[in-house]
Tab-separated table of C-alpha atoms and ligand atoms in Angstrom:
chain	number	residue	atom	x	y	z
X	1	UNK	CA	-19.296	-30.975	17.427
X	2	UNK	CA	-14.832	-32.076	18.378
X	3	UNK	CA	-12.965	-29.243	18.607
X	4	UNK	CA	-10.384	-28.276	15.468
X	5	UNK	CA	-7.583	-29.167	15.461
X	6	UNK	CA	-3.749	-27.335	14.569
X	7	UNK	CA	-3.303	-28.532	11.397
X	8	UNK	CA	-1.448	-31.881	10.890
X	9	UNK	CA	1.312	-30.059	8.663
X	10	UNK	CA	2.222	-27.336	11.168
X	11	UNK	CA	1.942	-30.658	13.685
X	12	UNK	CA	4.381	-32.334	11.281
X	13	UNK	CA	6.663	-30.177	9.779
X	14	UNK	CA	9.711	-30.971	10.814
X	15	UNK	CA	11.737	-34.750	10.883
X	16	UNK	CA	11.191	-37.534	15.131
X	17	UNK	CA	14.223	-39.051	15.762
X	18	UNK	CA	14.316	-40.969	19.157
X	19	UNK	CA	11.772	-38.496	20.154
X	20	UNK	CA	13.172	-35.611	19.840
X	21	UNK	CA	12.402	-32.930	17.305
X	22	UNK	CA	14.979	-31.741	15.054
X	23	UNK	CA	15.071	-28.503	12.860
X	24	UNK	CA	18.424	-29.058	10.680
X	25	UNK	CA	18.620	-32.337	11.603
X	26	UNK	CA	19.650	-31.004	14.709
X	27	UNK	CA	18.037	-32.931	18.082
X	28	UNK	CA	16.803	-29.884	19.703
X	29	UNK	CA	18.360	-31.359	22.828
X	30	UNK	CA	21.464	-31.017	22.084
X	31	UNK	CA	20.491	-27.546	20.362
X	32	UNK	CA	19.358	-26.521	22.865
X	33	UNK	CA	23.135	-26.941	24.847
X	34	UNK	CA	24.462	-25.576	21.706
X	35	UNK	CA	23.072	-22.716	22.334
X	36	UNK	CA	23.827	-22.231	25.352
X	37	UNK	CA	20.550	-21.484	27.424
X	38	UNK	CA	16.495	-21.302	26.827
X	39	UNK	CA	14.785	-19.921	25.618
X	40	UNK	CA	15.669	-19.068	22.109
X	41	UNK	CA	14.628	-19.524	18.373
X	42	UNK	CA	15.481	-21.326	16.119
X	43	UNK	CA	15.610	-20.793	12.429
X	44	UNK	CA	15.509	-23.503	9.285
X	45	UNK	CA	17.337	-22.175	7.005
X	46	UNK	CA	16.022	-25.150	4.514
X	47	UNK	CA	12.526	-24.744	4.899
X	48	UNK	CA	13.179	-20.727	3.745
X	49	UNK	CA	15.107	-21.814	0.729
X	50	UNK	CA	11.884	-24.345	0.387
X	51	UNK	CA	9.348	-22.699	0.612
X	52	UNK	CA	11.206	-19.634	-1.902
X	53	UNK	CA	11.503	-23.086	-4.541
X	54	UNK	CA	7.413	-24.137	-4.317
X	55	UNK	CA	6.463	-20.213	-3.926
X	56	UNK	CA	8.888	-19.956	-8.056
X	57	UNK	CA	7.919	-23.360	-8.519
X	58	UNK	CA	3.776	-22.015	-8.603
X	59	UNK	CA	4.608	-18.441	-9.802
X	60	UNK	CA	4.422	-16.814	-13.601
X	61	UNK	CA	8.628	-16.621	-13.765
X	62	UNK	CA	8.427	-12.955	-14.889
X	63	UNK	CA	6.811	-12.306	-11.222
X	64	UNK	CA	9.579	-10.761	-8.669
X	65	UNK	CA	9.866	-11.461	-5.497
X	66	UNK	CA	10.539	-9.238	-2.433
X	67	UNK	CA	11.752	-9.973	1.490
X	68	UNK	CA	9.941	-8.099	4.197
X	69	UNK	CA	12.065	-6.920	6.325
X	70	UNK	CA	9.431	-6.719	8.895
X	71	UNK	CA	8.362	-10.176	9.467
X	72	UNK	CA	11.881	-11.579	10.528
X	73	UNK	CA	14.475	-8.347	10.705
X	74	UNK	CA	17.991	-11.449	11.891
X	75	UNK	CA	20.553	-10.153	9.634
X	76	UNK	CA	21.792	-13.638	8.914
X	77	UNK	CA	18.504	-14.344	7.622
X	78	UNK	CA	18.225	-11.583	5.623
X	79	UNK	CA	21.540	-12.478	4.113
X	80	UNK	CA	20.263	-15.839	3.266
X	81	UNK	CA	17.214	-14.597	1.651
X	82	UNK	CA	19.475	-12.333	-0.224
X	83	UNK	CA	20.801	-15.020	-1.811
X	84	UNK	CA	16.947	-16.955	-2.335
X	85	UNK	CA	14.595	-13.357	-3.191
X	86	UNK	CA	14.856	-11.212	-5.920
X	87	UNK	CA	14.799	-7.881	-3.049
X	88	UNK	CA	13.361	-6.568	0.448
X	89	UNK	CA	10.932	-4.186	1.371
X	90	UNK	CA	12.049	-1.785	4.569
X	91	UNK	CA	9.854	-0.009	7.105
X	92	UNK	CA	12.374	1.036	8.896
X	93	UNK	CA	16.547	3.525	8.394
X	94	UNK	CA	17.253	0.128	10.159
X	95	UNK	CA	16.230	-2.312	8.486
X	96	UNK	CA	17.515	-0.752	5.469
X	97	UNK	CA	21.366	-0.970	6.992
X	98	UNK	CA	20.566	-5.040	7.060
X	99	UNK	CA	18.788	-5.081	3.892
X	100	UNK	CA	22.791	-2.873	2.374
X	101	UNK	CA	24.853	-5.144	4.298
X	102	UNK	CA	23.377	-7.458	1.174
X	103	UNK	CA	24.341	-7.688	-1.911
X	104	UNK	CA	21.132	-7.548	-2.829
X	105	UNK	CA	21.479	-3.468	-5.082
X	106	UNK	CA	19.862	-0.675	-4.137
X	107	UNK	CA	17.547	-0.371	-7.149
X	108	UNK	CA	15.478	-3.599	-5.852
X	109	UNK	CA	14.744	-2.389	-2.614
X	110	UNK	CA	12.134	-0.019	-1.517
X	111	UNK	CA	11.297	1.238	1.721
X	112	UNK	CA	7.653	2.231	3.279
X	113	UNK	CA	6.546	3.251	6.262
X	114	UNK	CA	4.339	6.762	7.818
X	115	UNK	CA	6.117	9.477	9.026
X	116	UNK	CA	9.978	8.250	8.069
X	117	UNK	CA	12.677	10.721	9.309
X	118	UNK	CA	14.468	13.318	7.339
X	119	UNK	CA	17.167	10.712	8.225
X	120	UNK	CA	15.606	8.188	7.581
X	121	UNK	CA	14.940	9.931	3.484
X	122	UNK	CA	18.584	11.278	3.728
X	123	UNK	CA	19.506	7.441	4.308
X	124	UNK	CA	17.386	6.316	1.607
X	125	UNK	CA	18.481	8.890	-1.188
X	126	UNK	CA	22.180	8.516	-1.010
X	127	UNK	CA	21.746	4.885	-1.324
X	128	UNK	CA	19.367	4.492	-4.437
X	129	UNK	CA	16.560	2.782	-2.482
X	130	UNK	CA	12.984	4.443	-4.138
X	131	UNK	CA	11.010	5.648	-1.204
X	132	UNK	CA	7.297	4.753	-1.456
X	133	UNK	CA	5.678	7.868	-0.492
X	134	UNK	CA	2.898	7.525	1.987
X	135	UNK	CA	1.438	11.318	2.520
X	136	UNK	CA	1.896	13.767	0.055
X	137	UNK	CA	4.215	16.175	2.832
X	138	UNK	CA	6.777	13.472	2.346
X	139	UNK	CA	6.832	13.645	-0.859
X	140	UNK	CA	7.756	17.313	-0.380
X	141	UNK	CA	10.381	16.721	1.637
X	142	UNK	CA	11.476	13.890	-0.687
X	143	UNK	CA	12.478	15.967	-2.886
X	144	UNK	CA	14.198	18.920	-1.543
X	145	UNK	CA	16.520	15.544	0.056
X	146	UNK	CA	17.557	14.973	-2.706
X	147	UNK	CA	18.079	18.940	-4.626
X	148	UNK	CA	19.879	19.125	-1.198
X	149	UNK	CA	21.560	16.364	-1.527
X	150	UNK	CA	22.013	16.379	-5.742
X	151	UNK	CA	20.921	12.874	-6.374
X	152	UNK	CA	18.207	12.815	-7.494
X	153	UNK	CA	15.440	9.868	-5.772
X	154	UNK	CA	13.825	7.219	-6.049
X	155	UNK	CA	9.459	7.065	-6.067
X	156	UNK	CA	6.770	5.582	-5.608
X	157	UNK	CA	3.329	6.081	-5.010
X	158	UNK	CA	2.144	3.998	-2.590
X	159	UNK	CA	-1.093	3.515	-3.246
X	160	UNK	CA	-3.968	3.151	-0.268
X	161	UNK	CA	-6.471	1.447	-2.776
X	162	UNK	CA	-10.475	2.046	-2.761
X	163	UNK	CA	-10.871	-1.693	-1.299
X	164	UNK	CA	-9.271	-3.938	0.464
X	165	UNK	CA	-7.998	-7.469	0.979
X	166	UNK	CA	-11.030	-10.042	1.972
X	167	UNK	CA	-10.815	-12.073	4.798
X	168	UNK	CA	-7.904	-11.150	5.902
X	169	UNK	CA	-5.551	-10.458	9.958
X	170	UNK	CA	-4.387	-7.352	9.089
X	171	UNK	CA	-5.961	-4.997	6.214
X	172	UNK	CA	-3.643	-2.329	5.027
X	173	UNK	CA	-5.959	-0.656	2.231
X	174	UNK	CA	-8.939	-0.356	1.767
X	175	UNK	CA	-11.596	3.213	3.472
X	176	UNK	CA	-9.522	5.537	5.789
X	177	UNK	CA	-5.972	4.445	6.217
X	178	UNK	CA	-2.266	5.810	7.558
X	179	UNK	CA	-0.878	4.104	4.706
X	180	UNK	CA	-0.637	5.490	0.923
X	181	UNK	CA	-1.845	8.226	-0.148
X	182	UNK	CA	-6.438	7.924	-1.454
X	183	UNK	CA	-6.632	6.100	-4.753
X	184	UNK	CA	-8.531	9.934	-6.380
X	185	UNK	CA	-5.562	11.461	-4.741
X	186	UNK	CA	-3.144	9.609	-6.282
X	187	UNK	CA	-3.630	11.716	-10.421
X	188	UNK	CA	-2.794	15.086	-8.423
X	189	UNK	CA	0.396	13.531	-6.844
X	190	UNK	CA	1.732	12.159	-9.989
X	191	UNK	CA	1.665	15.765	-12.039
X	192	UNK	CA	3.055	16.339	-8.978
X	193	UNK	CA	5.739	14.256	-9.363
X	194	UNK	CA	5.712	15.485	-12.965
X	195	UNK	CA	7.385	19.045	-12.103
X	196	UNK	CA	9.857	17.987	-9.519
X	197	UNK	CA	12.963	16.109	-10.680
X	198	UNK	CA	12.525	13.016	-8.718
X	199	UNK	CA	12.886	9.321	-10.796
X	200	UNK	CA	9.340	7.619	-10.936
X	201	UNK	CA	9.071	4.092	-11.070
X	202	UNK	CA	6.039	3.345	-9.842
X	203	UNK	CA	2.973	2.041	-7.496
X	204	UNK	CA	2.979	-0.131	-4.423
X	205	UNK	CA	-0.245	-1.485	-3.305
X	206	UNK	CA	-1.140	-3.300	-0.725
X	207	UNK	CA	-4.370	-4.030	1.237
X	208	UNK	CA	-3.757	-6.593	3.743
X	209	UNK	CA	-2.540	-9.549	5.605
X	210	UNK	CA	-2.560	-12.687	6.103
X	211	UNK	CA	-4.991	-14.319	4.335
X	212	UNK	CA	-5.576	-17.978	3.704
X	213	UNK	CA	-7.693	-18.177	0.859
X	214	UNK	CA	-6.883	-18.205	-2.271
X	215	UNK	CA	-10.064	-16.330	-3.808
X	216	UNK	CA	-9.600	-13.248	-1.484
X	217	UNK	CA	-5.836	-12.977	-3.178
X	218	UNK	CA	-6.074	-13.873	-7.292
X	219	UNK	CA	-9.590	-10.905	-6.235
X	220	UNK	CA	-7.497	-8.657	-4.348
X	221	UNK	CA	-4.794	-9.241	-7.213
X	222	UNK	CA	-7.095	-8.231	-10.050
X	223	UNK	CA	-7.995	-5.080	-8.548
X	224	UNK	CA	-4.693	-3.836	-7.973
X	225	UNK	CA	-4.277	-4.064	-11.326
X	226	UNK	CA	-7.361	-2.424	-12.352
X	227	UNK	CA	-6.333	0.351	-10.049
X	228	UNK	CA	-2.372	0.625	-11.734
X	229	UNK	CA	-3.953	1.094	-14.856
X	230	UNK	CA	-6.188	4.055	-13.727
X	231	UNK	CA	-3.689	5.126	-12.494
X	232	UNK	CA	-0.764	4.869	-14.589
X	233	UNK	CA	-2.641	6.946	-17.449
X	234	UNK	CA	-1.585	9.592	-15.117
X	235	UNK	CA	1.589	8.639	-14.290
X	236	UNK	CA	4.881	11.280	-15.316
X	237	UNK	CA	7.366	8.788	-16.388
X	238	UNK	CA	7.015	5.191	-18.066
X	239	UNK	CA	5.742	2.674	-15.344
X	240	UNK	CA	8.028	0.417	-14.051
X	241	UNK	CA	7.335	-0.764	-10.709
X	242	UNK	CA	4.219	-2.811	-9.923
X	243	UNK	CA	4.333	-3.562	-5.939
X	244	UNK	CA	0.728	-5.902	-5.644
X	245	UNK	CA	2.080	-6.198	-1.734
X	246	UNK	CA	0.891	-10.132	-0.484
X	247	UNK	CA	-1.213	-11.338	1.199
X	248	UNK	CA	-0.030	-14.936	2.139
X	249	UNK	CA	-0.711	-15.902	4.944
X	250	UNK	CA	0.280	-18.960	7.153
X	251	UNK	CA	-1.706	-21.358	9.562
X	252	UNK	CA	-2.051	-20.749	12.938
X	253	UNK	CA	-4.539	-21.916	14.310
X	254	UNK	CA	-6.962	-24.568	14.697
X	255	UNK	CA	-8.821	-25.128	12.501
X	256	UNK	CA	-6.840	-22.933	9.494
X	257	UNK	CA	-5.246	-25.372	6.541
X	258	UNK	CA	-2.878	-23.497	3.991
X	259	UNK	CA	-2.571	-21.237	1.054
X	260	UNK	CA	-2.588	-22.641	-1.600
X	261	UNK	CA	-0.833	-20.532	-3.791
X	262	UNK	CA	-1.630	-22.877	-7.227
X	263	UNK	CA	-4.208	-21.515	-7.924
X	264	UNK	CA	-2.861	-17.743	-7.081
X	265	UNK	CA	0.320	-18.607	-10.091
X	266	UNK	CA	-2.729	-19.648	-12.821
X	267	UNK	CA	-4.255	-16.510	-12.610
X	268	UNK	CA	-2.077	-14.258	-12.584
X	269	UNK	CA	-0.402	-16.253	-15.235
X	270	UNK	CA	-3.385	-15.064	-16.994
X	271	UNK	CA	-2.973	-10.906	-15.889
X	272	UNK	CA	-0.003	-10.511	-16.751
X	273	UNK	CA	-1.032	-11.066	-20.407
X	274	UNK	CA	-3.219	-8.141	-20.060
X	275	UNK	CA	-0.504	-6.394	-17.616
X	276	UNK	CA	2.059	-6.388	-21.303
X	277	UNK	CA	-0.447	-4.712	-22.675
X	278	UNK	CA	-1.620	-2.057	-21.094
X	279	UNK	CA	1.947	-1.845	-18.747
X	280	UNK	CA	4.262	-3.427	-20.626
X	281	UNK	CA	7.256	-2.542	-18.979
X	282	UNK	CA	6.316	-3.015	-15.005
X	283	UNK	CA	7.884	-5.502	-13.740
X	284	UNK	CA	5.835	-6.529	-11.480
X	285	UNK	CA	6.972	-6.950	-7.631
X	286	UNK	CA	4.762	-9.325	-5.010
X	287	UNK	CA	6.072	-8.287	-1.963
X	288	UNK	CA	6.190	-11.108	1.097
X	289	UNK	CA	7.106	-10.729	5.252
X	290	UNK	CA	5.657	-14.339	7.106
X	291	UNK	CA	4.626	-17.042	3.974
X	292	UNK	CA	8.448	-16.992	3.846
X	293	UNK	CA	9.641	-17.258	7.348
X	294	UNK	CA	7.151	-18.131	9.691
X	295	UNK	CA	6.576	-21.362	10.051
X	296	UNK	CA	10.736	-21.723	9.370
X	297	UNK	CA	11.170	-21.018	13.169
X	298	UNK	CA	10.383	-22.520	16.800
X	299	UNK	CA	10.669	-20.816	19.833
X	300	UNK	CA	12.186	-23.091	22.476
X	301	UNK	CA	11.762	-22.830	26.757
X	302	UNK	CA	12.610	-24.956	29.563
X	303	UNK	CA	9.423	-26.223	31.997
X	304	UNK	CA	10.989	-24.586	35.157
X	305	UNK	CA	8.045	-25.270	37.806
X	306	UNK	CA	4.971	-27.888	37.106
X	307	UNK	CA	1.779	-27.951	39.430
X	308	UNK	CA	-1.681	-27.741	39.661
X	309	UNK	CA	-3.844	-24.883	40.895
X	310	UNK	CA	-7.881	-26.236	41.009
X	311	UNK	CA	-7.897	-28.866	38.999
X	312	UNK	CA	-5.247	-27.335	36.444
X	313	UNK	CA	-2.049	-28.174	34.809
X	314	UNK	CA	0.551	-24.862	34.175
X	315	UNK	CA	3.243	-26.229	33.302
X	316	UNK	CA	5.684	-23.005	34.055
X	317	UNK	CA	8.295	-22.325	31.746
X	318	UNK	CA	10.980	-19.996	31.437
X	319	UNK	CA	9.761	-18.039	28.388
X	320	UNK	CA	6.598	-16.155	28.178
X	321	UNK	CA	4.633	-12.780	26.262
X	322	UNK	CA	7.703	-10.267	26.240
X	323	UNK	CA	9.618	-13.061	24.104
X	324	UNK	CA	6.244	-14.132	22.193
X	325	UNK	CA	3.521	-11.815	22.773
X	326	UNK	CA	1.909	-13.402	19.854
X	327	UNK	CA	1.288	-16.636	21.128
X	328	UNK	CA	0.431	-14.454	24.287
X	329	UNK	CA	-2.893	-13.554	22.983
X	330	UNK	CA	-2.450	-9.766	22.473
X	331	UNK	CA	-0.687	-9.251	19.167
X	332	UNK	CA	-3.557	-8.296	17.114
X	333	UNK	CA	-5.875	-10.502	17.793
X	334	UNK	CA	-9.612	-10.282	18.364
X	335	UNK	CA	-10.361	-13.554	20.324
X	336	UNK	CA	-7.056	-15.804	22.159
X	337	UNK	CA	-6.521	-18.973	20.145
X	338	UNK	CA	-3.865	-21.307	20.628
X	339	UNK	CA	-0.404	-21.451	19.204
X	340	UNK	CA	0.661	-24.796	17.976
X	341	UNK	CA	3.103	-26.316	20.562
X	342	UNK	CA	5.241	-29.396	21.357
X	343	UNK	CA	7.237	-30.784	23.749
X	344	UNK	CA	10.056	-30.713	21.438
X	345	UNK	CA	11.845	-33.507	23.567
X	346	UNK	CA	8.838	-35.766	23.878
X	347	UNK	CA	7.890	-36.221	20.294
X	348	UNK	CA	6.635	-39.713	20.103
X	349	UNK	CA	4.933	-39.970	24.531
X	350	UNK	CA	2.032	-41.720	23.194
X	351	UNK	CA	-0.141	-40.712	27.618
X	352	UNK	CA	-1.248	-36.971	27.057
X	353	UNK	CA	-2.784	-34.770	29.345
X	354	UNK	CA	-4.125	-31.311	29.314
X	355	UNK	CA	-1.533	-28.790	30.255
X	356	UNK	CA	-1.564	-24.882	30.729
X	357	UNK	CA	1.584	-23.376	29.184
X	358	UNK	CA	3.174	-20.082	31.037
X	359	UNK	CA	5.633	-17.831	31.329
X	360	UNK	CA	7.511	-16.453	34.378
X	361	UNK	CA	6.048	-12.392	34.354
X	362	UNK	CA	3.181	-11.259	37.057
X	363	UNK	CA	0.196	-11.347	34.827
X	364	UNK	CA	-2.232	-13.110	33.592
X	365	UNK	CA	-2.174	-12.716	29.111
X	366	UNK	CA	1.710	-13.834	30.170
X	367	UNK	CA	0.298	-17.711	28.527
X	368	UNK	CA	1.577	-19.472	25.923
X	369	UNK	CA	-1.056	-22.138	25.736
X	370	UNK	CA	-3.852	-22.832	27.114
X	371	UNK	CA	-5.521	-26.066	28.673
X	372	UNK	CA	-4.093	-28.248	25.557
X	373	UNK	CA	-3.845	-32.091	25.653
X	374	UNK	CA	0.973	-32.615	25.097
X	375	UNK	CA	2.805	-35.646	26.659
X	376	UNK	CA	3.280	-35.644	29.841
X	377	UNK	CA	6.296	-33.054	30.852
X	378	UNK	CA	8.104	-31.942	33.818
X	379	UNK	CA	10.975	-29.574	34.329
X	380	UNK	CA	13.662	-29.492	31.811
X	381	UNK	CA	11.334	-30.322	29.276
X	382	UNK	CA	11.589	-28.600	25.930
X	383	UNK	CA	7.998	-26.604	24.866
X	384	UNK	CA	7.898	-25.315	21.723
X	385	UNK	CA	6.018	-23.512	19.568
X	386	UNK	CA	5.759	-23.373	16.392
X	387	UNK	CA	4.669	-21.264	12.901
X	388	UNK	CA	6.902	-18.805	15.097
X	389	UNK	CA	9.568	-17.639	12.716
X	390	UNK	CA	7.373	-13.798	11.344
X	391	UNK	CA	5.876	-11.096	13.772
X	392	UNK	CA	8.382	-13.302	17.405
X	393	UNK	CA	10.892	-12.684	18.615
X	394	UNK	CA	11.146	-8.629	17.012
X	395	UNK	CA	7.250	-7.671	17.744
X	396	UNK	CA	7.590	-9.076	21.970
X	397	UNK	CA	7.839	-6.189	24.169
X	398	UNK	CA	10.834	-7.790	25.463
X	399	UNK	CA	12.205	-5.470	27.901
X	400	UNK	CA	8.651	-5.917	29.841
X	401	UNK	CA	9.641	-6.903	33.707
X	402	UNK	CA	13.170	-6.790	33.056
X	403	UNK	CA	14.088	-10.627	32.775
X	404	UNK	CA	17.022	-11.839	29.947
X	405	UNK	CA	16.146	-11.534	26.286
X	406	UNK	CA	16.538	-14.397	24.115
X	407	UNK	CA	18.911	-16.182	21.549
X	408	UNK	CA	17.648	-16.425	18.100
X	409	UNK	CA	19.444	-18.806	15.629
X	410	UNK	CA	19.973	-19.903	12.268
X	411	UNK	CA	20.664	-23.118	11.220
R	501	PLP	C1	4.365	-5.702	6.578
R	501	PLP	C2	4.133	-5.645	5.424
R	501	PLP	C3	4.524	-6.966	4.247
R	501	PLP	C4	4.408	-8.283	5.436
R	501	PLP	O1	3.565	-9.265	6.223
R	501	PLP	P1	3.394	-10.050	5.695
R	501	PLP	O2	1.876	-10.513	6.549
R	501	PLP	O3	4.101	-10.593	7.034
R	501	PLP	O4	3.369	-11.201	4.310
R	501	PLP	C5	4.367	-6.753	3.336
R	501	PLP	N1	4.689	-5.081	2.859
R	501	PLP	C6	3.876	-4.452	4.177
R	501	PLP	C7	4.316	-3.162	2.666
R	501	PLP	C8	4.244	-4.555	5.250
R	501	PLP	O5	3.522	-3.283	5.752
């Protein structure tokens, strides 16, 4: 059996000129000089713009697109996205500060996540951001803070659905979960909201992440809308917003193919007709993180040593799991698989060899690529990890072992 390979679409996503990968039109060696250090993350602005255009082309016009900031909270990226998406979804007070610095209206910003602090709740209410209620305790806290401030809080109910997103990388709904309020409890919660002085917006139903199968996403969207119609009967006022989650994945590993969004768009167009009968005032929101930014980003580190141990070649770099936990296989993977890697300054080289790419940390977990075929390379070359625009920089334990932090640039 042939070993599965990384998708060609992924491996050839960035143009090449004179053997150098171009990011934002800049040859990688030159970009490394411009940044002033390795390791660094570089995000291609145009790729983010193109991705949103692709979505708009395939999804019904009425669908509101939100960016889930936790995928990549770099302020420059969030500012760039502010001009392209319809709203933001937050998961912390820190993300709220970044979002409120952009021109996006707080009316199009929502704040989800369990265990919101009193400060976060107060800030969100005074900012006019919609709070997606994660528990009945949180509902009472929001109502109390709202009354104290004399500002009516905007709230939506985050529902823990009675189904899950099939074949997804991370299931975030269905069964017992720390996220949202169990669907069967929601009618009582809606009744309670009606008794309080709160500005009810609607529902947030997020069933999972990182799916590459259109049918699984369509299935979840159908079930999400059905659930929302049932819950809407008990709503204290008109449902104005329905966030149906996202879950659009990107290919990370060998054998994975990009998600085809056109069947999702086609089916959504049909579903919106029924929605217009059931909850006509509700705008339908899709929230996406990695799908918007993941493929636009690369992580670049420099080979600082090369050694052969009992027949296996190791490229030792100045980057590692402390900067890019996901590529090391330690961010929610069950079985370690390689991210797509390249030697960014040797793109046209024909002579290949099997190598492992590791970092400087004293742990065998610090493995960025395990026995991959790459152009023969040496000290000074630039190793590039693709698909690194989401859950990279901000999702890595940068303090671990006390090495310097990487830099992030948007080009
Ligand atoms: C993390 C998260 C997202 C983004 O997930 P991606 O897989 O990056 O698209 C969206 N919504 C919620 C509620 C989340 O927690």
